[in-house]
CSV table of C-alpha atoms in Angstrom, one decimal:
chain,number,residue,atom,x,y,z
A,430,UNK,CA,101.5,86.0,88.3
A,431,UNK,CA,102.4,88.2,85.4
A,432,UNK,CA,105.8,89.8,85.4
A,433,UNK,CA,106.8,92.8,83.4
A,434,UNK,CA,110.3,94.0,82.5
A,435,UNK,CA,111.0,97.4,80.9
A,436,UNK,CA,114.1,98.2,78.9
A,437,UNK,CA,115.2,100.9,76.5
A,438,UNK,CA,115.5,103.9,78.7
A,439,UNK,CA,118.5,106.2,78.6
A,440,UNK,CA,119.9,109.7,78.0
A,441,UNK,CA,118.7,111.5,74.9
A,442,UNK,CA,119.0,115.1,73.7
A,443,UNK,CA,115.8,117.2,73.2
A,444,UNK,CA,114.3,116.3,69.9
A,445,UNK,CA,115.7,112.8,70.0
A,446,UNK,CA,114.0,109.4,70.1
A,447,UNK,CA,113.9,106.4,72.3
A,448,UNK,CA,112.1,103.1,72.1
A,449,UNK,CA,111.0,101.5,75.3
A,450,UNK,CA,110.1,97.8,75.5
A,451,UNK,CA,108.0,95.9,78.1
A,452,UNK,CA,108.5,92.2,78.0
A,453,UNK,CA,105.8,90.1,79.6
A,454,UNK,CA,106.3,86.7,81.2
A,455,UNK,CA,103.1,85.3,79.8
A,456,UNK,CA,100.9,85.6,76.7
A,457,UNK,CA,99.3,89.0,76.7
A,458,UNK,CA,97.4,89.1,73.5
A,459,UNK,CA,93.6,89.0,74.1
A,460,UNK,CA,94.3,88.7,77.9
A,461,UNK,CA,95.9,91.8,79.3
A,462,UNK,CA,95.7,95.5,78.4
A,463,UNK,CA,99.1,97.2,78.7
A,464,UNK,CA,100.0,100.7,79.5
A,465,UNK,CA,102.8,103.1,80.3
A,466,UNK,CA,102.9,105.7,83.0
A,467,UNK,CA,105.8,107.9,84.1
A,468,UNK,CA,106.9,109.5,87.3
A,469,UNK,CA,109.0,112.6,87.4
A,470,UNK,CA,110.6,113.9,90.6
A,471,UNK,CA,108.2,116.2,92.5
A,472,UNK,CA,105.4,115.5,90.1
A,473,UNK,CA,102.4,113.2,90.2
A,474,UNK,CA,102.6,110.1,88.1
A,475,UNK,CA,101.0,110.5,84.7
A,476,UNK,CA,99.5,107.9,82.4
A,477,UNK,CA,101.2,108.1,79.0
A,478,UNK,CA,99.6,105.5,76.8
A,479,UNK,CA,97.7,102.2,76.7
A,480,UNK,CA,96.8,99.5,74.3
A,481,UNK,CA,93.9,97.1,74.5
A,482,UNK,CA,94.5,93.4,74.9
A,483,UNK,CA,93.6,92.8,71.2
A,484,UNK,CA,95.9,95.6,70.1
A,485,UNK,CA,93.0,97.3,68.3
A,486,UNK,CA,92.6,100.3,70.6
A,487,UNK,CA,95.4,102.6,71.7
A,488,UNK,CA,95.2,105.9,73.6
A,489,UNK,CA,97.6,108.6,74.6
A,490,UNK,CA,97.9,111.5,77.0
A,491,UNK,CA,97.4,114.8,75.3
A,492,UNK,CA,101.0,115.7,76.2
A,493,UNK,CA,102.4,112.9,74.0
A,494,UNK,CA,99.9,112.6,71.2
A,495,UNK,CA,101.6,112.8,67.8
A,496,UNK,CA,105.0,112.0,69.3
A,497,UNK,CA,104.6,108.6,71.0
A,498,UNK,CA,103.4,105.4,69.5
A,499,UNK,CA,102.5,102.2,71.4
A,500,UNK,CA,102.5,98.9,69.7
A,501,UNK,CA,102.0,95.2,70.6
A,502,UNK,CA,104.2,92.4,69.4
A,503,UNK,CA,102.1,89.3,69.9
A,504,UNK,CA,104.9,86.9,69.1
A,505,UNK,CA,107.3,88.2,71.6
A,506,UNK,CA,104.7,89.2,74.2
A,507,UNK,CA,106.2,92.6,74.2
A,508,UNK,CA,104.8,96.1,74.1
A,509,UNK,CA,106.8,98.9,72.7
A,510,UNK,CA,106.6,102.7,73.2
A,511,UNK,CA,108.3,104.6,70.5
A,512,UNK,CA,109.0,108.1,71.7
A,513,UNK,CA,109.9,110.8,69.2
A,514,UNK,CA,110.6,114.5,69.5
A,515,UNK,CA,111.4,114.1,73.2
A,516,UNK,CA,111.2,117.2,75.4
A,517,UNK,CA,112.8,117.8,78.8
A,518,UNK,CA,109.3,117.5,80.4
A,519,UNK,CA,109.2,113.9,79.2
A,520,UNK,CA,111.9,113.0,81.6
A,521,UNK,CA,111.1,110.5,84.3
A,522,UNK,CA,110.9,106.9,85.2
A,523,UNK,CA,108.7,105.0,82.8
A,524,UNK,CA,106.7,102.1,84.1
A,525,UNK,CA,104.9,99.4,82.2
A,526,UNK,CA,101.6,98.2,83.7
A,527,UNK,CA,99.1,95.5,82.8
A,528,UNK,CA,95.6,94.6,83.7
A,529,UNK,CA,93.6,91.5,83.1
A,530,UNK,CA,91.1,92.4,80.4
A,531,UNK,CA,90.3,89.5,78.0
A,532,UNK,CA,89.4,90.5,74.5
A,533,UNK,CA,89.2,94.2,75.3
A,534,UNK,CA,89.0,96.6,72.5
A,535,UNK,CA,89.6,99.8,74.5
A,536,UNK,CA,91.7,101.2,77.3
A,537,UNK,CA,91.8,104.4,79.2
A,538,UNK,CA,95.1,106.2,79.8
A,539,UNK,CA,94.1,107.7,83.2
A,540,UNK,CA,93.6,104.2,84.6
A,541,UNK,CA,97.1,103.0,83.9
A,542,UNK,CA,99.0,104.2,87.0
A,543,UNK,CA,96.2,103.6,89.5
A,544,UNK,CA,94.1,100.7,88.4
A,545,UNK,CA,96.3,98.3,86.5
A,546,UNK,CA,97.1,95.2,88.5
A,547,UNK,CA,100.7,94.5,87.5
A,548,UNK,CA,103.7,96.8,87.0
A,549,UNK,CA,107.4,96.6,86.2
A,550,UNK,CA,110.4,98.1,87.9
A,551,UNK,CA,110.6,101.0,85.6
A,552,UNK,CA,113.3,102.5,83.2
A,553,UNK,CA,114.8,105.9,83.5
A,554,UNK,CA,114.4,108.4,80.6
A,555,UNK,CA,116.6,111.5,80.7
A,556,UNK,CA,116.1,114.3,78.2
A,557,UNK,CA,119.0,116.7,78.4
A,558,UNK,CA,121.5,118.5,76.2
């Protein structure tokens, strides 16, 4: 059973940055594709980003392209989400999710919140002045 633990959330002013981390309990490289999705009060959950199990393919929701960057640390079995130029509409609980996908080179952001097999407990991101 793969376990995921998010960290790095917090309060940030509009225009600021945060770096989220998702630590996995097992080796993820070449085994699991990892993604992030977010849930804001009163809104549907939204896939934010994903990265293939080989780390070679990353995708982003249009709403975060150019501002967010996902990366894979093979040594620490951790996926990071660097979030820059944060906006109030980025606020929400951010969840890390994973899906068994050996040697995958691609991932699809819209699949993250509904189809990935494993997910963490979430970390709150608040964007407010």
